[in-house]
Short mmCIF file of C-alpha atoms in Angstrom, two decimals:
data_model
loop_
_atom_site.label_atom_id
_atom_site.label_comp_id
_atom_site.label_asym_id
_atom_site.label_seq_id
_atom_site.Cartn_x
_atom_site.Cartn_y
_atom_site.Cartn_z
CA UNK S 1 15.62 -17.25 -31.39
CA UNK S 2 13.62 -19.53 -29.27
CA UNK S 3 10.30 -17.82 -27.64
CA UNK S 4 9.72 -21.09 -25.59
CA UNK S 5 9.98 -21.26 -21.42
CA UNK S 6 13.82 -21.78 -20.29
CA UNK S 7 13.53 -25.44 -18.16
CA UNK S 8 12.71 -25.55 -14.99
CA UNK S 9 16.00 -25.50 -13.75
CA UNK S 10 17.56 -22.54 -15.60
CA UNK S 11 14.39 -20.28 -14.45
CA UNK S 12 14.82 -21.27 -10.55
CA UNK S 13 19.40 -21.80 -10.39
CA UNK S 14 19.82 -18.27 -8.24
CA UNK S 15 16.87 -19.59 -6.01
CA UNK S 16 18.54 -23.24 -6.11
CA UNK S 17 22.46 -21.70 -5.54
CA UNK S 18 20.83 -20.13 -1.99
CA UNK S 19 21.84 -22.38 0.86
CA UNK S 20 18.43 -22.08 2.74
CA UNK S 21 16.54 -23.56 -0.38
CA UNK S 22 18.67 -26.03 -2.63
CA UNK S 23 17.02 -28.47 -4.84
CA UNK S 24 15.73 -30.62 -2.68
CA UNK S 25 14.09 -27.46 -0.94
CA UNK S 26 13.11 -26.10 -4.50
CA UNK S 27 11.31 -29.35 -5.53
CA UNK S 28 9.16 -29.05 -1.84
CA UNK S 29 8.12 -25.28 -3.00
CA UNK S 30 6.90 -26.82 -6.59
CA UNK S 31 4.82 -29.41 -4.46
CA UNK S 32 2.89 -26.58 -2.55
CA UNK S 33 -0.05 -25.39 -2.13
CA UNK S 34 -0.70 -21.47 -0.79
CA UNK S 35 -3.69 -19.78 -0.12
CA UNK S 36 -3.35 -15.88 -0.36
CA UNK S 37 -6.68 -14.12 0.63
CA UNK S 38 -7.14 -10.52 -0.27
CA UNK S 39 -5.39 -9.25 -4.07
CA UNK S 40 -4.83 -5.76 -3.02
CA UNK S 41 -1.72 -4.43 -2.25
CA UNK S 42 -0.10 -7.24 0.26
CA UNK S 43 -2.38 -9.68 -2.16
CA UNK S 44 -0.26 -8.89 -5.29
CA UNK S 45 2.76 -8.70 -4.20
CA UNK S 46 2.86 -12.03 -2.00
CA UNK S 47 1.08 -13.71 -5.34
CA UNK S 48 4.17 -11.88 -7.65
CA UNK S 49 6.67 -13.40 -5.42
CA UNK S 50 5.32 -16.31 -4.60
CA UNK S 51 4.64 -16.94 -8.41
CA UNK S 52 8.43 -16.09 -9.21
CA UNK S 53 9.53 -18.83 -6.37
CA UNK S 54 7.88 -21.65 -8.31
CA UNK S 55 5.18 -22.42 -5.65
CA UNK S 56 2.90 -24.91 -7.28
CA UNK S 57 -0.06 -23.97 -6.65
CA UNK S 58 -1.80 -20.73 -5.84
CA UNK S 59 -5.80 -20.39 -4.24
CA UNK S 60 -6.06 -16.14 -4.53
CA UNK S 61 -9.30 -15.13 -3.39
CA UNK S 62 -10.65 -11.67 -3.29
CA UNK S 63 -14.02 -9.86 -3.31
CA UNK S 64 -13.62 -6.83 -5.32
CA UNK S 65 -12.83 -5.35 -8.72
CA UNK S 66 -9.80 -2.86 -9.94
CA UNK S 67 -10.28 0.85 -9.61
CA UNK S 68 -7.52 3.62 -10.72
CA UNK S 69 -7.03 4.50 -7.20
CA UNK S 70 -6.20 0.98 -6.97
CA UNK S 71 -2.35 1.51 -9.04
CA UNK S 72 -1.02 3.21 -6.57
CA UNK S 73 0.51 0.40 -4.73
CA UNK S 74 -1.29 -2.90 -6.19
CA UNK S 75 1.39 -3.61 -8.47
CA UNK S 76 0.38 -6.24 -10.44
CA UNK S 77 -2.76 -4.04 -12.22
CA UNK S 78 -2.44 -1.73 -15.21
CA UNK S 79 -4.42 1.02 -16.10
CA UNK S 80 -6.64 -1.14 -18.66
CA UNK S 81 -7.33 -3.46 -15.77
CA UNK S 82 -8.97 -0.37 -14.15
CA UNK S 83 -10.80 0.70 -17.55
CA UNK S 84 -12.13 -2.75 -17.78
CA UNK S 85 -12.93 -3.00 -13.88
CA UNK S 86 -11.65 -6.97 -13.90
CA UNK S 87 -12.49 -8.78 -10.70
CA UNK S 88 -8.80 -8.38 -8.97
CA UNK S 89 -8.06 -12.01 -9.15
CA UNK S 90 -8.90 -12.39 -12.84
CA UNK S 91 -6.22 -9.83 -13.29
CA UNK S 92 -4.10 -10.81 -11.38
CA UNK S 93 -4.28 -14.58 -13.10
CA UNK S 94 -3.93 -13.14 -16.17
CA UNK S 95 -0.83 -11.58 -14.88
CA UNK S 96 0.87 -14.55 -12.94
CA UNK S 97 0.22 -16.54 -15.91
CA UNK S 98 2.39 -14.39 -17.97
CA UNK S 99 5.42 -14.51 -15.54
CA UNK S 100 5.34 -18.37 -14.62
CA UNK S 101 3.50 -21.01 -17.10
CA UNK S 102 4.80 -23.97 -14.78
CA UNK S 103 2.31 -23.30 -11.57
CA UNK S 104 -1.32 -23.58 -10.94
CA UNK S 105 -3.54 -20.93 -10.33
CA UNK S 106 -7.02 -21.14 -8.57
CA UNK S 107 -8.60 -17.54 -8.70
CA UNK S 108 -11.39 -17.19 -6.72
CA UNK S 109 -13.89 -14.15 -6.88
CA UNK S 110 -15.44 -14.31 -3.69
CA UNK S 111 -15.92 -12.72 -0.41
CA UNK S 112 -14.72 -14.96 2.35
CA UNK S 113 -16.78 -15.68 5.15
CA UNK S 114 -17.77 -18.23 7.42
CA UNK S 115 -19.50 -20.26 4.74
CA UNK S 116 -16.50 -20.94 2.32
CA UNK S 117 -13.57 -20.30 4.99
CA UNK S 118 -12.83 -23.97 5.39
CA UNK S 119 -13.24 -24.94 1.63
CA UNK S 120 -10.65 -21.96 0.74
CA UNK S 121 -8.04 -23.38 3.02
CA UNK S 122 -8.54 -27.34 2.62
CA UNK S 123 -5.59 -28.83 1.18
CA UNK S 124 -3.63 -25.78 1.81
CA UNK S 125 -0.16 -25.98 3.08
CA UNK S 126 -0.08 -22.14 4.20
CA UNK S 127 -2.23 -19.42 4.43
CA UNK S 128 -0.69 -15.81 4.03
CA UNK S 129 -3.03 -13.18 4.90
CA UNK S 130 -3.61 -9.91 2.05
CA UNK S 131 -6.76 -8.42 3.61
CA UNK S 132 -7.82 -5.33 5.21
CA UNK S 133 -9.64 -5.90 8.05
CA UNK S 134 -9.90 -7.90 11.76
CA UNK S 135 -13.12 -9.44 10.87
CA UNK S 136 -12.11 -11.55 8.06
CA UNK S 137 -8.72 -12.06 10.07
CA UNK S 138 -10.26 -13.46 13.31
CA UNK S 139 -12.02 -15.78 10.43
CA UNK S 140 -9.15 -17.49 8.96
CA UNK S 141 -7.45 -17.85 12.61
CA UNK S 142 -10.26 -19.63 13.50
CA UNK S 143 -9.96 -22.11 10.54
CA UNK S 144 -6.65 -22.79 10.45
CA UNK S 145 -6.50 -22.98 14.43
CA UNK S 146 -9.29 -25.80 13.90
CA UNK S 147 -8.02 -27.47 11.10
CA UNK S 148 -3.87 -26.98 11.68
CA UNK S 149 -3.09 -24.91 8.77
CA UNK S 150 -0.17 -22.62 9.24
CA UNK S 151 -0.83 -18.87 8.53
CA UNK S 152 0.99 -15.64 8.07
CA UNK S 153 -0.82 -12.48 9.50
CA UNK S 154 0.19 -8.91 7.97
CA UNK S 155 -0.92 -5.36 7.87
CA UNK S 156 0.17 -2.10 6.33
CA UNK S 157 -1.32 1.30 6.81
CA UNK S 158 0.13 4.96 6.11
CA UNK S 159 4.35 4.22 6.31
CA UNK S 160 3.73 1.52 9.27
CA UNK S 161 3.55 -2.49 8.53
CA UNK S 162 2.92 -5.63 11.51
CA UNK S 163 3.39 -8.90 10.34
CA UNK S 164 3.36 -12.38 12.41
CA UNK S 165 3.94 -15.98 11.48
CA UNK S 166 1.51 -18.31 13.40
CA UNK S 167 1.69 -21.92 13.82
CA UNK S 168 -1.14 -23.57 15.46
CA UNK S 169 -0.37 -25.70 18.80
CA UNK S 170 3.04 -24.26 18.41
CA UNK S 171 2.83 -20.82 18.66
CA UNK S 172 0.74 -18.14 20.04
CA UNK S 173 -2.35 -17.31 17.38
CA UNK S 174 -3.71 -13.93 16.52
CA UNK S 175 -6.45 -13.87 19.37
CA UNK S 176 -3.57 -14.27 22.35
CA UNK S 177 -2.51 -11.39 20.97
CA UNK S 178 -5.65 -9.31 20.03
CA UNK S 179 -8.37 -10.42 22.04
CA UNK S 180 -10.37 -8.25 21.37
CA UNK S 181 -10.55 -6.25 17.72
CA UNK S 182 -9.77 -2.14 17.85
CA UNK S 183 -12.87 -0.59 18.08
CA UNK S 184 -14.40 0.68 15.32
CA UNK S 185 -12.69 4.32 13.90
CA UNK S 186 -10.42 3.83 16.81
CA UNK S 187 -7.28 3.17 13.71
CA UNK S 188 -6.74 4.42 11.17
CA UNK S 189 -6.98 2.78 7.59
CA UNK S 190 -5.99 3.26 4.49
CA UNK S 191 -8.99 5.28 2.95
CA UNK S 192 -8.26 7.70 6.31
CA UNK S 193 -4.64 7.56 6.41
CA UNK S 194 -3.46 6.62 3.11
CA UNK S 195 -0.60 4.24 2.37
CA UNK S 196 2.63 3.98 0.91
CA UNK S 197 4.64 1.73 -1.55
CA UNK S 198 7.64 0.73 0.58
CA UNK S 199 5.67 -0.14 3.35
CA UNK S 200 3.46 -2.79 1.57
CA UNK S 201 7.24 -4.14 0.16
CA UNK S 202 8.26 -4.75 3.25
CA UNK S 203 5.35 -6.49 4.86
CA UNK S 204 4.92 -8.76 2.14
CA UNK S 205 8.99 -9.95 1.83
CA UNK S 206 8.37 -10.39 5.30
CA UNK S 207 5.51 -12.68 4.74
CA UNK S 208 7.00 -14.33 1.87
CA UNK S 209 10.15 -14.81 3.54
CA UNK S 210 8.81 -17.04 6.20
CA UNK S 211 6.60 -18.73 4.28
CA UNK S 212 9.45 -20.30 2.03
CA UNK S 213 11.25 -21.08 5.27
CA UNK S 214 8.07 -23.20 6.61
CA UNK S 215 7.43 -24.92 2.88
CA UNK S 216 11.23 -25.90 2.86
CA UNK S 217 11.42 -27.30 6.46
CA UNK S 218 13.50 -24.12 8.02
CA UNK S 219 11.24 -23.65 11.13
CA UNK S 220 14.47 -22.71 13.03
CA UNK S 221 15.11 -19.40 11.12
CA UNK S 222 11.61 -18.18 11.21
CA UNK S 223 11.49 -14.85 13.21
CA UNK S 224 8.83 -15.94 16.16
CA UNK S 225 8.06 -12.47 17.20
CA UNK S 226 5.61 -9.62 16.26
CA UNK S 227 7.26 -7.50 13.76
CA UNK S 228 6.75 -3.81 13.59
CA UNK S 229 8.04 -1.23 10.70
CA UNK S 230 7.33 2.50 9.71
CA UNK S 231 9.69 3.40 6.84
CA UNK S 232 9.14 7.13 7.19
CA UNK S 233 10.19 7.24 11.01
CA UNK S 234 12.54 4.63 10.03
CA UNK S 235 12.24 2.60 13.07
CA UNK S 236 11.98 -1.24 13.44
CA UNK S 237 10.65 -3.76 16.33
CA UNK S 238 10.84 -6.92 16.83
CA UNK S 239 8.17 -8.27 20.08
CA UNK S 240 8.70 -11.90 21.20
CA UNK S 241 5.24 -13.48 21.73
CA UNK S 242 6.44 -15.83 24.03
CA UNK S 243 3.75 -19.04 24.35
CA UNK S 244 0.02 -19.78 23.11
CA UNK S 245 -2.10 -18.07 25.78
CA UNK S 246 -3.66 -20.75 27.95
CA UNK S 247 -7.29 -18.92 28.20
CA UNK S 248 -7.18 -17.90 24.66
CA UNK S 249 -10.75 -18.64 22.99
CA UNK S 250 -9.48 -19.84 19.88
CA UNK S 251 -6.41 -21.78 20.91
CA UNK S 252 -7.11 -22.64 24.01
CA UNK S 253 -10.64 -22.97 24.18
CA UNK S 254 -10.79 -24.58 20.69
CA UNK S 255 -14.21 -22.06 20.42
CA UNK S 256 -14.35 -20.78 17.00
CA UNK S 257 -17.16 -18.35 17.05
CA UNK S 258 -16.29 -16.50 13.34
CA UNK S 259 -16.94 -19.74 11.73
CA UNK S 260 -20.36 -19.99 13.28
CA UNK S 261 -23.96 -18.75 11.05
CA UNK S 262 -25.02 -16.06 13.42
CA UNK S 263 -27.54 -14.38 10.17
CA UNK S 264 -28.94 -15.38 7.20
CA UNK S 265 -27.28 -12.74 5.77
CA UNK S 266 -24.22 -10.71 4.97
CA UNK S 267 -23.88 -7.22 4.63
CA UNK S 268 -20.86 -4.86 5.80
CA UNK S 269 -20.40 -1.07 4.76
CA UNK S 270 -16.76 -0.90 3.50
CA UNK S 271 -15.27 1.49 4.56
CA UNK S 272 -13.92 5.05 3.44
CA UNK S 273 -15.67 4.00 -0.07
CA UNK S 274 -19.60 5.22 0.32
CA UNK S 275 -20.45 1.55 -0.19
CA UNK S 276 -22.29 -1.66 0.89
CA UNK S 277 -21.59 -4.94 0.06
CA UNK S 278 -24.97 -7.21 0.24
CA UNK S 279 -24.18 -11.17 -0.31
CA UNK S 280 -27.17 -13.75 -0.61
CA UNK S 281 -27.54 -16.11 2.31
CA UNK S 282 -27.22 -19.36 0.17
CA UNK S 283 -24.07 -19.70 -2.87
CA UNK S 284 -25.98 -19.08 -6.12
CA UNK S 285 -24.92 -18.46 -9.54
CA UNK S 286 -26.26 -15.82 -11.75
CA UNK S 287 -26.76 -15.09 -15.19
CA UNK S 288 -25.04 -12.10 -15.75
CA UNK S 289 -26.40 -11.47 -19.64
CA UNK S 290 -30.18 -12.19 -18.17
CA UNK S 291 -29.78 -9.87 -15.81
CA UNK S 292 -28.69 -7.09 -17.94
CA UNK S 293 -31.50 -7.80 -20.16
CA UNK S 294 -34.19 -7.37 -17.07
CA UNK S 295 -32.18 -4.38 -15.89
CA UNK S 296 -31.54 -2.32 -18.75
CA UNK S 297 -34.94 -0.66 -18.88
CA UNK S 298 -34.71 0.71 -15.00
CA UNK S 299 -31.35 2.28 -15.61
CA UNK S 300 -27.79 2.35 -17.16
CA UNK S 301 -26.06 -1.02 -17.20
CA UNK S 302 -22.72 -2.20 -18.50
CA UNK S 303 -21.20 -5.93 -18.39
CA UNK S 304 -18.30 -8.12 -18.67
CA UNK S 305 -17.88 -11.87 -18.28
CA UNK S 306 -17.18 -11.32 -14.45
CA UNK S 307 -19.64 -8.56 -13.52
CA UNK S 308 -22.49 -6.20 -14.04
CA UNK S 309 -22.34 -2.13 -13.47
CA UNK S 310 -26.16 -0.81 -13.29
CA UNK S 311 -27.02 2.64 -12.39
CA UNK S 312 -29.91 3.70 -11.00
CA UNK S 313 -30.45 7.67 -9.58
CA UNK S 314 -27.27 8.17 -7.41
CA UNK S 315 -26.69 4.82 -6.82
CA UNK S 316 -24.51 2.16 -8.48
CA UNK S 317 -24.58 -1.81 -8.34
CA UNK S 318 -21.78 -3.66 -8.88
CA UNK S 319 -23.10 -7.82 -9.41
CA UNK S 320 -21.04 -10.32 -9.18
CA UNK S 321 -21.54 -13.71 -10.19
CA UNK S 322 -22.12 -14.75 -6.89
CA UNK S 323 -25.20 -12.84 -6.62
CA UNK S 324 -22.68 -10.49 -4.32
CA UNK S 325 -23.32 -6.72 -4.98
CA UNK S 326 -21.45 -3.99 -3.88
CA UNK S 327 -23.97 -1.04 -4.06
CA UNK S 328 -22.38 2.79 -4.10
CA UNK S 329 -23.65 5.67 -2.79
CA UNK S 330 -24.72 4.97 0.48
CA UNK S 331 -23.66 3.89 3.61
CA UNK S 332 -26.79 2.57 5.06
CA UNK S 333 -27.20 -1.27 4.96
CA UNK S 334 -31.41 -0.79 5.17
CA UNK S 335 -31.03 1.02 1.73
CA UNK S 336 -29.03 -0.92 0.26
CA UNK S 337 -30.65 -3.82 0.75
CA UNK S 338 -33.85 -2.46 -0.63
CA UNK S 339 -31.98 -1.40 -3.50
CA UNK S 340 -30.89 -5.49 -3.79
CA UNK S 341 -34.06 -6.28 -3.30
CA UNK S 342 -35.49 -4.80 -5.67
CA UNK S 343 -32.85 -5.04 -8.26
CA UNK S 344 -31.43 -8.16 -7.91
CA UNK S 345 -33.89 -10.39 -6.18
CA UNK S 346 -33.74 -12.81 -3.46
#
């Protein structure tokens, strides 16, 4: 019996029998190009999906590395993922490689910001959004606003999920709707109010769903509202947005102030995890094996080919190849960037 790929043609016929796709919309989904930033929970299950639709190409992008507390509800990690701490999007790679041979993946370990926004989504057809905070999503509405790019905001917290498909010049974008970002520990997130499994589902068929109407030409049947869910009160809401906000910054205005170098340097305590994440100012690539060597007589250091774990006292560094390092056990940014400092180097 044959261990070989079924064609192209056997693997895709239920997706090809649906009216709303069809061949011809079937051979436009092989010729895209998606952009999914953030491999957590939305991350992996837009990228599983996405993956099983035949999209050509997928650009995954994430910062961080797999933890058990992680399996929960990022479905496409296993337990020796977690043992081996993989950057998320090497995982996930090796995963989506496994279910569909035919499409292109670009995984990305990196922590989007206003340096590498526009590279990530250049030559993207769509942009579906995976992350976890406002910050990095007032980021990519400000590049795809400037540059055109279609984008497909979503959020999931506790047993409640928002998503919203924005089109720039055609509908409203994320800043006529939130001007302004919550304030900070004004919502809740997931480290505060945990999150379920069904919830994520949702959001990210949701997301999914209208971005293989857009690749396939079916703008009429996308949902042009702000969509609301919490599966445990099991109520649903559907909020028409109505037209782009004429005094909108972003839109409007055409000011894209995320995508401007405001510091030299980037540094955020994430939140709910006792951690800081330092990044250098400039990209730079470093020798993970040469800096085990140097490190290995201040403290306790492990390594694989994507990262380095070094202990020191009641800290621990996580380095990335990017020079990026998220540093544990504290949430001061002054001490951990002494701890970089002195550890890593400038």
């Amino acid at each position: 019996m044959s261990s070989e790929p079924q064609p192209t043609t056997d693997r895709y016929s239920r997706q090809i029998l649906f009216s709303g796709i069809g061949r011809e919309g079937q051979s436009r989904l092989a010729q895209s190009r998606i952009l999914i930033i953030g491999c957590g929970a939305l991350g992996t299950a837009q990228a599983e999906s996405l993956a099983r639709a035949g999209i050509g190409t997928l650009r995954i992008v994430d910062r961080d590395f797999i933890e058990f507390s992680n399996l929960q509800r990022q479905t496409m990690f296993t337990e020796s993922d977690a043992v081996e701490r993989l950057p998320k999007v090497v995982a996930a790679a090796n995963h989506l490689r496994e279910i569909n041979s035919d499409i292109v993946l670009e995984p990305e370990i990196a922590d989007v910001n206003y340096s590498n926004i526009e590279r990530l989504i250049e030559d993207c057809d769509l942009v579906i959004d995976g992350t976890d905070n406002f910050a990095t999503r007032y980021l990519i509405n400000d590049a795809c606003v400037k540059h055109g790019v279609n984008w497909i905001y979503g959020a999931a917290v506790g047993s409640y999920g928002v998503t919203m498909t924005i089109r720039p010049e055609q509908t409203p974008c994320l800043r006529c709707i939130f001007p302004e970002a919550p304030p900070a520990a004004s919502a809740p997130t997931c480290d505060t109010a945990g999150v379920i499994m069904p919830i994520i589902n949702i959001i990210a068929a949701m997301q999914v769903t209208e971005a293989l109407k857009m690749l396939t030409g079916q703008i009429d049947t996308l949902h042009h509202s702000l969509m609301q869910f919490d599966v445990w009160r099991n109520e649903s809401r559907r909020i028409s947005v109505g037209e782009p906000a004429a005094k909108c910054m972003t839109c409007g205005a055409h000011k894209f102030e995320s995508l401007e170098n405001e510091s030299d340097e980037f540094a955020a305590v994430l939140c709910g995890r006792h951690a800081v994440q330092i990044s250098p100012s400039h990209p730079v690539r470093v020798d993970l094996s040469e800096l085990s060597k140097r490190l290995s007589t201040a403290g306790d250091v492990k390594a694989n080919d994507y990262l380095l774990r070094f202990r020191t006292g009641d800290f621990e560094m996580t380095v990335f190849q990017d020079a990026r390092s998220i540093i544990r056990g504290t949430d001061d940014v002054a001490t951990a960037r002494s701890l970089y400092a002195k550890y890593v180097g400038n």
